[in-house]
Tab-separated table of C-alpha atoms (C1' of nucleotides) in Angstrom:
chain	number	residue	atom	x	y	z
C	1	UNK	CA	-5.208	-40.553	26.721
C	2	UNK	CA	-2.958	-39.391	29.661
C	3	UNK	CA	0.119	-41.430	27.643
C	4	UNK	CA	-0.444	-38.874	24.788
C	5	UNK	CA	1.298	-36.084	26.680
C	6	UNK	CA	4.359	-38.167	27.578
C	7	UNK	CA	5.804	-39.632	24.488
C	8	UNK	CA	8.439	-42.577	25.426
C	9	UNK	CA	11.736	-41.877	23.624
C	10	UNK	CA	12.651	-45.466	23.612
C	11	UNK	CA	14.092	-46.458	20.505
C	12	UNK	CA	10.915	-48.466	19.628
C	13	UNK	CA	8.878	-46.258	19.888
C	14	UNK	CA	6.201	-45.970	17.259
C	15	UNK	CA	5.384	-43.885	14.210
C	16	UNK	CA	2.919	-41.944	16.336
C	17	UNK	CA	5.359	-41.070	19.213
C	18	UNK	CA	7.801	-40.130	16.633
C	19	UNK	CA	5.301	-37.793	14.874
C	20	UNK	CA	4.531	-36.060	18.262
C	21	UNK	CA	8.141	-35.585	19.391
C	22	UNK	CA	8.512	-33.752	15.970
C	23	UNK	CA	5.384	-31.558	16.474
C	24	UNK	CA	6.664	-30.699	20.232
C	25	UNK	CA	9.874	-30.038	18.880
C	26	UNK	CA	8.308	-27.324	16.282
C	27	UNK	CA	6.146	-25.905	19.168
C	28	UNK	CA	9.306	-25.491	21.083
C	29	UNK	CA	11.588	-23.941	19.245
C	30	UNK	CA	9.132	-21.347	17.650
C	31	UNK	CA	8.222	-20.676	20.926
C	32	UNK	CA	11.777	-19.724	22.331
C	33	UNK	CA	12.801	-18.726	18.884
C	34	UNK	CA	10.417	-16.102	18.165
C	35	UNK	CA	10.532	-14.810	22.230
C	36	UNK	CA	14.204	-14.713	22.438
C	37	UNK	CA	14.370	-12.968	19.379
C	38	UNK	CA	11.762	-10.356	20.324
C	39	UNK	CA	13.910	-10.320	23.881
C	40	UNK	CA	16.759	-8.997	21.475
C	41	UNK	CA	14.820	-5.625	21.631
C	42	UNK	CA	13.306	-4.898	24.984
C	43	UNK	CA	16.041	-3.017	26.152
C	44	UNK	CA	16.670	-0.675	23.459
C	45	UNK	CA	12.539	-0.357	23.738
C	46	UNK	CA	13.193	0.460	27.678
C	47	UNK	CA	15.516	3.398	26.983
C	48	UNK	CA	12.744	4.822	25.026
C	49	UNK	CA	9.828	4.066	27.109
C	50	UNK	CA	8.093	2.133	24.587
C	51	UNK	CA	6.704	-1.657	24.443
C	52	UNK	CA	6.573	-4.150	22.013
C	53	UNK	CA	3.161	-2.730	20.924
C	54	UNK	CA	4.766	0.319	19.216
C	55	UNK	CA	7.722	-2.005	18.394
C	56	UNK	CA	5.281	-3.433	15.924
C	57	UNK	CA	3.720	-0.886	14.749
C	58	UNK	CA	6.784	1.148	14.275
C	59	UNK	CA	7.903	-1.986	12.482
C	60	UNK	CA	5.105	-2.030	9.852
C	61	UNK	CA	4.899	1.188	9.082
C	62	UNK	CA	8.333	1.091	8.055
C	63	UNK	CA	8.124	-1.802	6.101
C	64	UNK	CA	5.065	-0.322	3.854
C	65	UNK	CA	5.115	3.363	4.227
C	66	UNK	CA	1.369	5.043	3.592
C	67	UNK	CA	0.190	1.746	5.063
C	68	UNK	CA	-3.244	2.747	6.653
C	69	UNK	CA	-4.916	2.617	10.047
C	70	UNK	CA	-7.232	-0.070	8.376
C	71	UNK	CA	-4.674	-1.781	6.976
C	72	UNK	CA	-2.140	-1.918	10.313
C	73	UNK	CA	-5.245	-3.394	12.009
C	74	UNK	CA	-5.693	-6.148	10.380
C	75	UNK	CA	-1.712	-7.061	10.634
C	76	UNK	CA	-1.604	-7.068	14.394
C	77	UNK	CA	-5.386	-8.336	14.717
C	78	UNK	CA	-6.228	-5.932	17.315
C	79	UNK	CA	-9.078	-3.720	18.209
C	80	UNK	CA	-9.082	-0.410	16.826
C	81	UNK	CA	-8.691	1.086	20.411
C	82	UNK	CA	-5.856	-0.802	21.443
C	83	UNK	CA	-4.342	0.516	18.287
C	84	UNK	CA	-5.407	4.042	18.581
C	85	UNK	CA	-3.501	4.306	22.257
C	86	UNK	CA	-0.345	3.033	21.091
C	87	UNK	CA	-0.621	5.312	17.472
C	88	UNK	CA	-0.947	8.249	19.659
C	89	UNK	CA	1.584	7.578	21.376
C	90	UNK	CA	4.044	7.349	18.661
C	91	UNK	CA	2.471	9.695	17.219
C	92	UNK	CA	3.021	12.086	20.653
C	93	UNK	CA	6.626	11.303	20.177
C	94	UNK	CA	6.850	12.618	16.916
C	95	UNK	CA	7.762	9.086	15.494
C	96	UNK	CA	5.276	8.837	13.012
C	97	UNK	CA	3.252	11.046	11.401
C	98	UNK	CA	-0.478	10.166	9.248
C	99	UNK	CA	-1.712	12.691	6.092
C	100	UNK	CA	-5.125	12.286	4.706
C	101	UNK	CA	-5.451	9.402	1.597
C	102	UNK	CA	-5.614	11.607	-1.258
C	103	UNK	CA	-8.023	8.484	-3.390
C	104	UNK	CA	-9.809	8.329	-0.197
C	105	UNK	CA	-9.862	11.103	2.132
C	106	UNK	CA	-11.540	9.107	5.301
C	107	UNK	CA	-8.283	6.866	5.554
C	108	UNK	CA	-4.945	8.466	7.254
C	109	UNK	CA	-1.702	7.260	6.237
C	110	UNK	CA	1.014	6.291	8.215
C	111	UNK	CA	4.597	7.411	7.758
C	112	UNK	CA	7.703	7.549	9.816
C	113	UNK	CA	9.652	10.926	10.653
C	114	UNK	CA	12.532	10.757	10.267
C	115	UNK	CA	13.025	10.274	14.273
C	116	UNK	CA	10.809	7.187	13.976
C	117	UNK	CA	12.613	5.968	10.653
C	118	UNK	CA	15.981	6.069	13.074
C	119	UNK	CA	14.691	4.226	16.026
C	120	UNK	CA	13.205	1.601	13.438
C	121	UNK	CA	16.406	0.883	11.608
C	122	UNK	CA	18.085	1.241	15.156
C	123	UNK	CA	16.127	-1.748	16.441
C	124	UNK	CA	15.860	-3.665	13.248
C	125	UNK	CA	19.575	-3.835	13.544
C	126	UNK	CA	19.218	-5.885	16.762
C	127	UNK	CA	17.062	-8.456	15.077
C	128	UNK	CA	19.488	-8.606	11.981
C	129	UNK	CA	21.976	-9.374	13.904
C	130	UNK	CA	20.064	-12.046	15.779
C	131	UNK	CA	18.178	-13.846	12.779
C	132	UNK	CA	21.441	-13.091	10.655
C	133	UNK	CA	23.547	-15.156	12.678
C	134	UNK	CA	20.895	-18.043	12.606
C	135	UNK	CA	20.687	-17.941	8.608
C	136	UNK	CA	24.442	-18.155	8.556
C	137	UNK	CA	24.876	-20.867	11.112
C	138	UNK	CA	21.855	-22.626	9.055
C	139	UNK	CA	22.817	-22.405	5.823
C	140	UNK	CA	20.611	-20.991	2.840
C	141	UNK	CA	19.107	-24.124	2.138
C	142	UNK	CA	17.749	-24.250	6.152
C	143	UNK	CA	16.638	-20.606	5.878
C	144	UNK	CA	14.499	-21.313	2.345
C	145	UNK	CA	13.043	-24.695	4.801
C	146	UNK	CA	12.189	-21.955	7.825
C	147	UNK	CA	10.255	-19.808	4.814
C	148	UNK	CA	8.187	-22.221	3.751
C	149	UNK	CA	7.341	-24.241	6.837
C	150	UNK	CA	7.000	-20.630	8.724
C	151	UNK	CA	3.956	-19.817	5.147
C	152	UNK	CA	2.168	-23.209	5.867
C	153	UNK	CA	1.466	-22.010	9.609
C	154	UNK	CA	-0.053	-18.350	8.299
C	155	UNK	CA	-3.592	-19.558	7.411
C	156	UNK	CA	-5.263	-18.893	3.871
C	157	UNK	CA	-7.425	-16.007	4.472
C	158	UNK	CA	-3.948	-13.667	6.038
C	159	UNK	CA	-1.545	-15.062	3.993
C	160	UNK	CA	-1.882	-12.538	0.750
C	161	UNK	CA	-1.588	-10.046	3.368
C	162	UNK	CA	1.173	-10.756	4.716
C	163	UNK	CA	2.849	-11.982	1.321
C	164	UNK	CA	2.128	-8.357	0.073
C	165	UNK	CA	4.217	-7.053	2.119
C	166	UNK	CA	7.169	-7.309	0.267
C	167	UNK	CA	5.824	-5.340	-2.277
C	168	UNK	CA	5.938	-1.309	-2.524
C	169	UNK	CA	2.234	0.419	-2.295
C	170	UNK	CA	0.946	1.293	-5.919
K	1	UNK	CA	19.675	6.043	7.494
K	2	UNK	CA	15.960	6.289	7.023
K	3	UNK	CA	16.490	4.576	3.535
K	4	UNK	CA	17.895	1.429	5.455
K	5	UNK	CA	14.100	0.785	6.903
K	6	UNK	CA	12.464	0.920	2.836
K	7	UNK	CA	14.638	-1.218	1.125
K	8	UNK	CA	14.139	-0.645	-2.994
K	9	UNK	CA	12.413	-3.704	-4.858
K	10	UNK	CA	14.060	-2.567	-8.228
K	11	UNK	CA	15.380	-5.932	-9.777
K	12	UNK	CA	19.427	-4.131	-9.780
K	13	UNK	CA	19.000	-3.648	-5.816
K	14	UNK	CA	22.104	-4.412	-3.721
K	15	UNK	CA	23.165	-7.095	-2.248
K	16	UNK	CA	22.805	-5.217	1.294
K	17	UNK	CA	19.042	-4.788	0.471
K	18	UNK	CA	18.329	-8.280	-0.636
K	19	UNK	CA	19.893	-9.436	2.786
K	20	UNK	CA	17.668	-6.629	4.405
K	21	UNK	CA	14.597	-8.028	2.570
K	22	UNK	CA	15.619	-11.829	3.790
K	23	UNK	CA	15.519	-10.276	7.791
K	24	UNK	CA	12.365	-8.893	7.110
K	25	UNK	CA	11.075	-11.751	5.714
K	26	UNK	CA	12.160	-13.569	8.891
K	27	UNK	CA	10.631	-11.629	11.003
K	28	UNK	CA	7.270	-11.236	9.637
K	29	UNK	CA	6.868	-15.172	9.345
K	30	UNK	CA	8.049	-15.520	12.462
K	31	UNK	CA	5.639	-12.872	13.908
K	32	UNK	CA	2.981	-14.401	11.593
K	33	UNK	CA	3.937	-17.993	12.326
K	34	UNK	CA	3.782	-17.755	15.866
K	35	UNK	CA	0.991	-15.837	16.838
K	36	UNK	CA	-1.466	-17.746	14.333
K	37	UNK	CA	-0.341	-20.917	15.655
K	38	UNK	CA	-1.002	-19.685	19.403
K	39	UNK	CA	-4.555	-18.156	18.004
K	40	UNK	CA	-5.073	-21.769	17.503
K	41	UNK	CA	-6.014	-23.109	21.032
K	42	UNK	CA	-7.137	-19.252	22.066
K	43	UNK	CA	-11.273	-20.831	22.074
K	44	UNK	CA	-10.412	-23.797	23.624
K	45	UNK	CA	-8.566	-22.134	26.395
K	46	UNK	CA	-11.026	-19.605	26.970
K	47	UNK	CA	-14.137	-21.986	27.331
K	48	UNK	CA	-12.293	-23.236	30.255
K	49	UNK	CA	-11.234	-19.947	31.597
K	50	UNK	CA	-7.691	-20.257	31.141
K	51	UNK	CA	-4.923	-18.104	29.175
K	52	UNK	CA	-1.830	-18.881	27.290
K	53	UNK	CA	0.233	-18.299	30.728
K	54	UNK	CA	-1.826	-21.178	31.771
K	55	UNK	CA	-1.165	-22.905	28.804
K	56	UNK	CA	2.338	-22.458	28.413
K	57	UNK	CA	2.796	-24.188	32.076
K	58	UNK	CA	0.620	-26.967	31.404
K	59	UNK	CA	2.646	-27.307	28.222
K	60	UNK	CA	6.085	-27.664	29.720
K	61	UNK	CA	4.792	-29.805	32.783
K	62	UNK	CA	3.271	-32.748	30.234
K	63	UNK	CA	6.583	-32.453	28.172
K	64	UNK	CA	8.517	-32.774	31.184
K	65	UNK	CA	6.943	-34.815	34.310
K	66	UNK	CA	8.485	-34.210	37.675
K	67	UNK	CA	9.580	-30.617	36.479
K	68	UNK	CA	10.552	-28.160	39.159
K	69	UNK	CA	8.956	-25.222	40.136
K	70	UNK	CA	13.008	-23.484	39.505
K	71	UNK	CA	13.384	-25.420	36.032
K	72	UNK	CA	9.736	-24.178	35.035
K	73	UNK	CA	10.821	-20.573	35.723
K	74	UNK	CA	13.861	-20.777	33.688
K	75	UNK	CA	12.087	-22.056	30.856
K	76	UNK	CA	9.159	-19.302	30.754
K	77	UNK	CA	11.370	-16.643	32.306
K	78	UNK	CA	9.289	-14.766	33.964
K	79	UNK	CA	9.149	-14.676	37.596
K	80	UNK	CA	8.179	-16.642	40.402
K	81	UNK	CA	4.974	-14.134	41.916
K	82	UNK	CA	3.749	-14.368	38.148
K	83	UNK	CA	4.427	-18.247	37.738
K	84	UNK	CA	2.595	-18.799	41.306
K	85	UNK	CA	-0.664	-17.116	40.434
K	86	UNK	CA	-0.903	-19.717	37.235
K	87	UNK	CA	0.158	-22.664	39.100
K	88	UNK	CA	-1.920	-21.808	42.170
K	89	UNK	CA	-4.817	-21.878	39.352
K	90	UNK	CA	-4.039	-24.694	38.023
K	91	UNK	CA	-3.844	-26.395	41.006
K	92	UNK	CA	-7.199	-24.964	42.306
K	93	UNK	CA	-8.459	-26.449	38.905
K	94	UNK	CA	-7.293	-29.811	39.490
K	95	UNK	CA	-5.215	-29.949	36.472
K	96	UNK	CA	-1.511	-29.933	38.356
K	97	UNK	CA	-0.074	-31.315	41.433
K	98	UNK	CA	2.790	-31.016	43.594
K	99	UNK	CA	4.666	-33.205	45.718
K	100	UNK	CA	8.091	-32.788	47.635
K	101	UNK	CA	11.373	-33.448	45.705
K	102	UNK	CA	13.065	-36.823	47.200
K	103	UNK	CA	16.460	-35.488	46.402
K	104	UNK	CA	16.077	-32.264	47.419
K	105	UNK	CA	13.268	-31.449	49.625
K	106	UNK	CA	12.754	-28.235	48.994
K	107	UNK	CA	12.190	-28.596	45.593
K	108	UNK	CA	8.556	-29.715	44.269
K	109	UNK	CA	7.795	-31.933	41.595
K	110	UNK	CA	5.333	-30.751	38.835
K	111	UNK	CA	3.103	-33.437	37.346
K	112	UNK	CA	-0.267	-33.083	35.269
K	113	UNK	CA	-3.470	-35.085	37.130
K	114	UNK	CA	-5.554	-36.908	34.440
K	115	UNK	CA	-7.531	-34.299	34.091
K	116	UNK	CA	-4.887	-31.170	33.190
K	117	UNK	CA	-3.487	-34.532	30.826
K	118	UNK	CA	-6.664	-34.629	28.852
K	119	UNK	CA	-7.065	-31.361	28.922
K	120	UNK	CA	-3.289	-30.948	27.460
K	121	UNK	CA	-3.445	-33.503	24.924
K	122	UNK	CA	-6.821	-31.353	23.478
K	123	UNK	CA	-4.638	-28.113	23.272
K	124	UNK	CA	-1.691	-30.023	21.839
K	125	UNK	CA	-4.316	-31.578	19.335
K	126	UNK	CA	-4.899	-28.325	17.675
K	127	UNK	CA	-1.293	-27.316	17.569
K	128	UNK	CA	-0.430	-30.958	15.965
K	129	UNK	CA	-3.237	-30.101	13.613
K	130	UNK	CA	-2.157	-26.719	12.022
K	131	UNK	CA	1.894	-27.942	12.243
K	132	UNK	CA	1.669	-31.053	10.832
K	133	UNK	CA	-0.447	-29.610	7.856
K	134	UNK	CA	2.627	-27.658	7.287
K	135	UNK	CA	5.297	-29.561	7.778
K	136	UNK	CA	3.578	-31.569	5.442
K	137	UNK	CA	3.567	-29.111	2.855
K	138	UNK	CA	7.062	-28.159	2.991
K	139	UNK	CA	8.372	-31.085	3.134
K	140	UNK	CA	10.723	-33.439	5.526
K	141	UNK	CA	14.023	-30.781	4.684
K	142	UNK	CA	12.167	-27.740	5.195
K	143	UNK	CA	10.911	-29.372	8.689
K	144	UNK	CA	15.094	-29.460	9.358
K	145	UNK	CA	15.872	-26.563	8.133
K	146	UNK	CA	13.166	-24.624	10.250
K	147	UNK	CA	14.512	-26.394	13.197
K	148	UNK	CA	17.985	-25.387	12.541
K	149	UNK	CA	17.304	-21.700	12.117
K	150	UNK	CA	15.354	-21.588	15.516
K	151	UNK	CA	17.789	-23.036	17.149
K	152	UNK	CA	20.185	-20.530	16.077
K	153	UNK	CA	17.419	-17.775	17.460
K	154	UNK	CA	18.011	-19.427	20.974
K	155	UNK	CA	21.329	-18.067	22.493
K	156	UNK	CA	23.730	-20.221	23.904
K	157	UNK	CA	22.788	-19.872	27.286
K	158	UNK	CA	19.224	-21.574	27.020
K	159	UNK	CA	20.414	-23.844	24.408
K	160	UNK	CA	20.874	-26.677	27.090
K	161	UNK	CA	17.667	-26.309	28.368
K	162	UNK	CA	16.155	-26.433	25.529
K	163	UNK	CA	17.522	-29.577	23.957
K	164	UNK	CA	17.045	-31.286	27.458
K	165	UNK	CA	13.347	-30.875	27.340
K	166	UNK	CA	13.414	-34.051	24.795
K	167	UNK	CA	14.898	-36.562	27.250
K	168	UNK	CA	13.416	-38.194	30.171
K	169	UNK	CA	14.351	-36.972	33.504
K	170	UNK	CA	16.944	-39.346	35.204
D	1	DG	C1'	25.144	-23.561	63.554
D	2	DA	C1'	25.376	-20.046	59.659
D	3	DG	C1'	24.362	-18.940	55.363
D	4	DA	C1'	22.645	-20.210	50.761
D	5	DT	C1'	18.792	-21.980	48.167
D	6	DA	C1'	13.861	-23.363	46.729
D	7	DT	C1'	9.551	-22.027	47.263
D	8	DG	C1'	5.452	-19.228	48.631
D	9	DT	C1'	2.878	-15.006	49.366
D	10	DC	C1'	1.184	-10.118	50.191
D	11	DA	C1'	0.602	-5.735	47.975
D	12	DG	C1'	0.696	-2.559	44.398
D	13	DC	C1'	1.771	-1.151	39.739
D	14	DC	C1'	2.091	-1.235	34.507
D	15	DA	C1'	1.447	-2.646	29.554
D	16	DT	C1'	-1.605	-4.141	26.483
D	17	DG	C1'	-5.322	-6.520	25.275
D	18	DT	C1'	-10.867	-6.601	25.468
D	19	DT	C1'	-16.152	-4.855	24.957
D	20	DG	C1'	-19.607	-1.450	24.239
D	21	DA	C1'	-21.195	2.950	22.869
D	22	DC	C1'	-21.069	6.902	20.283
D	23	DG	C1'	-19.365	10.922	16.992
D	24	DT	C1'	-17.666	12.785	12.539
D	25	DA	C1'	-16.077	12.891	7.884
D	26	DT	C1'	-16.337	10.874	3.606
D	27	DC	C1'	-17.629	7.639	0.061
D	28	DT	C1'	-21.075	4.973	-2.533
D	29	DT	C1'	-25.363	3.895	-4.298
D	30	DG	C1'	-30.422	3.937	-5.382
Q	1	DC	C1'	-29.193	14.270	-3.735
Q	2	DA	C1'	-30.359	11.646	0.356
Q	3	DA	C1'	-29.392	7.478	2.868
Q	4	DG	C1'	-26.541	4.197	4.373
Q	5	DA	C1'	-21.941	2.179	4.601
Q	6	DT	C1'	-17.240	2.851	5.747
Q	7	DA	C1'	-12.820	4.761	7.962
Q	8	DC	C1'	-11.346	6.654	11.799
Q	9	DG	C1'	-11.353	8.516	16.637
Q	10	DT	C1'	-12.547	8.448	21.492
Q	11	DC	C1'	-14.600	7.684	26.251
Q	12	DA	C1'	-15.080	4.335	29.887
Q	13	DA	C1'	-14.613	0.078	32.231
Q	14	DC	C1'	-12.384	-4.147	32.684
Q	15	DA	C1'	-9.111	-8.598	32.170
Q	16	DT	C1'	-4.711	-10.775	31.674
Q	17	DG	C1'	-0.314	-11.391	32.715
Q	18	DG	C1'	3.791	-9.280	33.259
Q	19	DC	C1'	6.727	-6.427	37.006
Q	20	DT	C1'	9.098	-4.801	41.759
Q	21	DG	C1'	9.785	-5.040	46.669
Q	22	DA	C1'	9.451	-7.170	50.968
Q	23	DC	C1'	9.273	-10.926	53.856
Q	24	DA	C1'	8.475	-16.031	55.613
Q	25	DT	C1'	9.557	-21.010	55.796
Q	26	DA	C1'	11.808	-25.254	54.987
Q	27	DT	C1'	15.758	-27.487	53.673
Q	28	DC	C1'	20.426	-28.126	52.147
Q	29	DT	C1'	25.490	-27.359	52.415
Q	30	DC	C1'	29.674	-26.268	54.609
DNA sequence: GAGATATGTCAGCCATGTTGACGTATCTTG
DNA sequence: CAAGATACGTCAACATGGCTGACATATCTC
């Protein structure tokens, strides 16, 4: 069972080493993909004294403005009080502001100022510059492959979610 | 410059917002991707009291046998006080051990015992499990073309390291 | 032999997650 | 309309896993 862990890379090997090296591979490079991306922004962050928690948050909200509380929570898949700290703060900054739902007036919904809408695009441009220069390198062909590989891994029950993202709010 | 984080969806939209939407799309299934794939082994770890930092060592010692405690480091970049509370865990736990570089003396050699190899090979059983089901459904040249986008993510300077994890160590 | 390097360790701090309990406003339904 | 469900907020305590700074030891290199 130990062998498992240690694949031989002789050129024998069999279909089932082969198949494991691939997997690790995958593991690997999402792994240093996604944290060296998300590296790309930590120091802009510093400047501001923010973490990657707002960095997300910030994120979504820009990406589907009137998004609410309810909504943002199930995105990150984090307890409502972990949320609420990091909201506050933003919202302390005067990064993002919430009105009352006008269909249903318990939900608040989450905007950018104009402030936050700045910082946003300011750190969006780091990662566009990052994941831009991988597409180009790739090629489109690699990029559509990263898409749908990337879908298979979000399971069933989140992927509408996050699919719906790309569209505007009704 | 607040327009530049709500990119329009109208089907005439310019070719800088279709490249916009492509980023965004790369960043969400990255974000999505990753962290549902580390969900994956979250029970597992936790009924033996362990965390992804734990994890994420274990991980790079079973890919790697013989690892140093410096190459380890460089690979999770974090630092050494942080690394040496995990490994001193792990090696309280019996699932690592150490012994004294031959070349270098200083140095010591990572290596799993059976027990952190079993115990690897169960946490690399659900990751096999979720990635293989999608590189399966993408196919064999989205499987390439999701490796050659992350490896565009990882900058030049880890590149090395990264590609050397899939030899053997001389 | 002097200085650089690899590793370990103490101590304290910070960011960001968790659980549990409880309050208020608003919506929905019998 | 009253009762219960839902959306949101908040207090308090705690866990994980990062961080900095300071300092010690063994070993290697020149």
């Amino acid at each position: 069972m130990a062998d498992i862990s240690r694949p031989s890379a002789s050129p024998g090997a069999s279909p089932l080493f082969l198949r494991e090296d691939e997997i690790r591979r995958g593991v690997e490079l999402l792994y240093f993909g996604y944290t060296r991306l998300t590296n790309a922004i930590d120091q802009e962050l510093g400047k501001q004294g923010l973490g990657r928690a707002h960095h997300r948050a910030l994120y979504f909200i820009a990406r589907q403005p009137d998004l609410t509380v309810g909504e943002l929570l199930r995105l990150l898949a984090i307890t409502k009080q972990s949320l609420g700290r990091v909201l506050k703060e933003l919202h302390d900054r005067d990064l993002v502001v919430t009105k009352t739902g006008s269909l249903d007036r318990r939900q608040k919904l989450l905007r950018l100022t104009d402030k936050g809408a700045v910082l946003e695009s300011e750190l969006f441009a780091q990662l566009r510059e990052r994941l831009s220069a991988a597409y180009v390198t790739a090629g489109q062909e690699s990029v559509t492959g990263f898409w749908h590989v990337l879908e298979g891994l979000v399971p069933e029950s989140d992927r509408q979610m996050v699919f719906d993202l790309r569209k505007e709010k009704s």
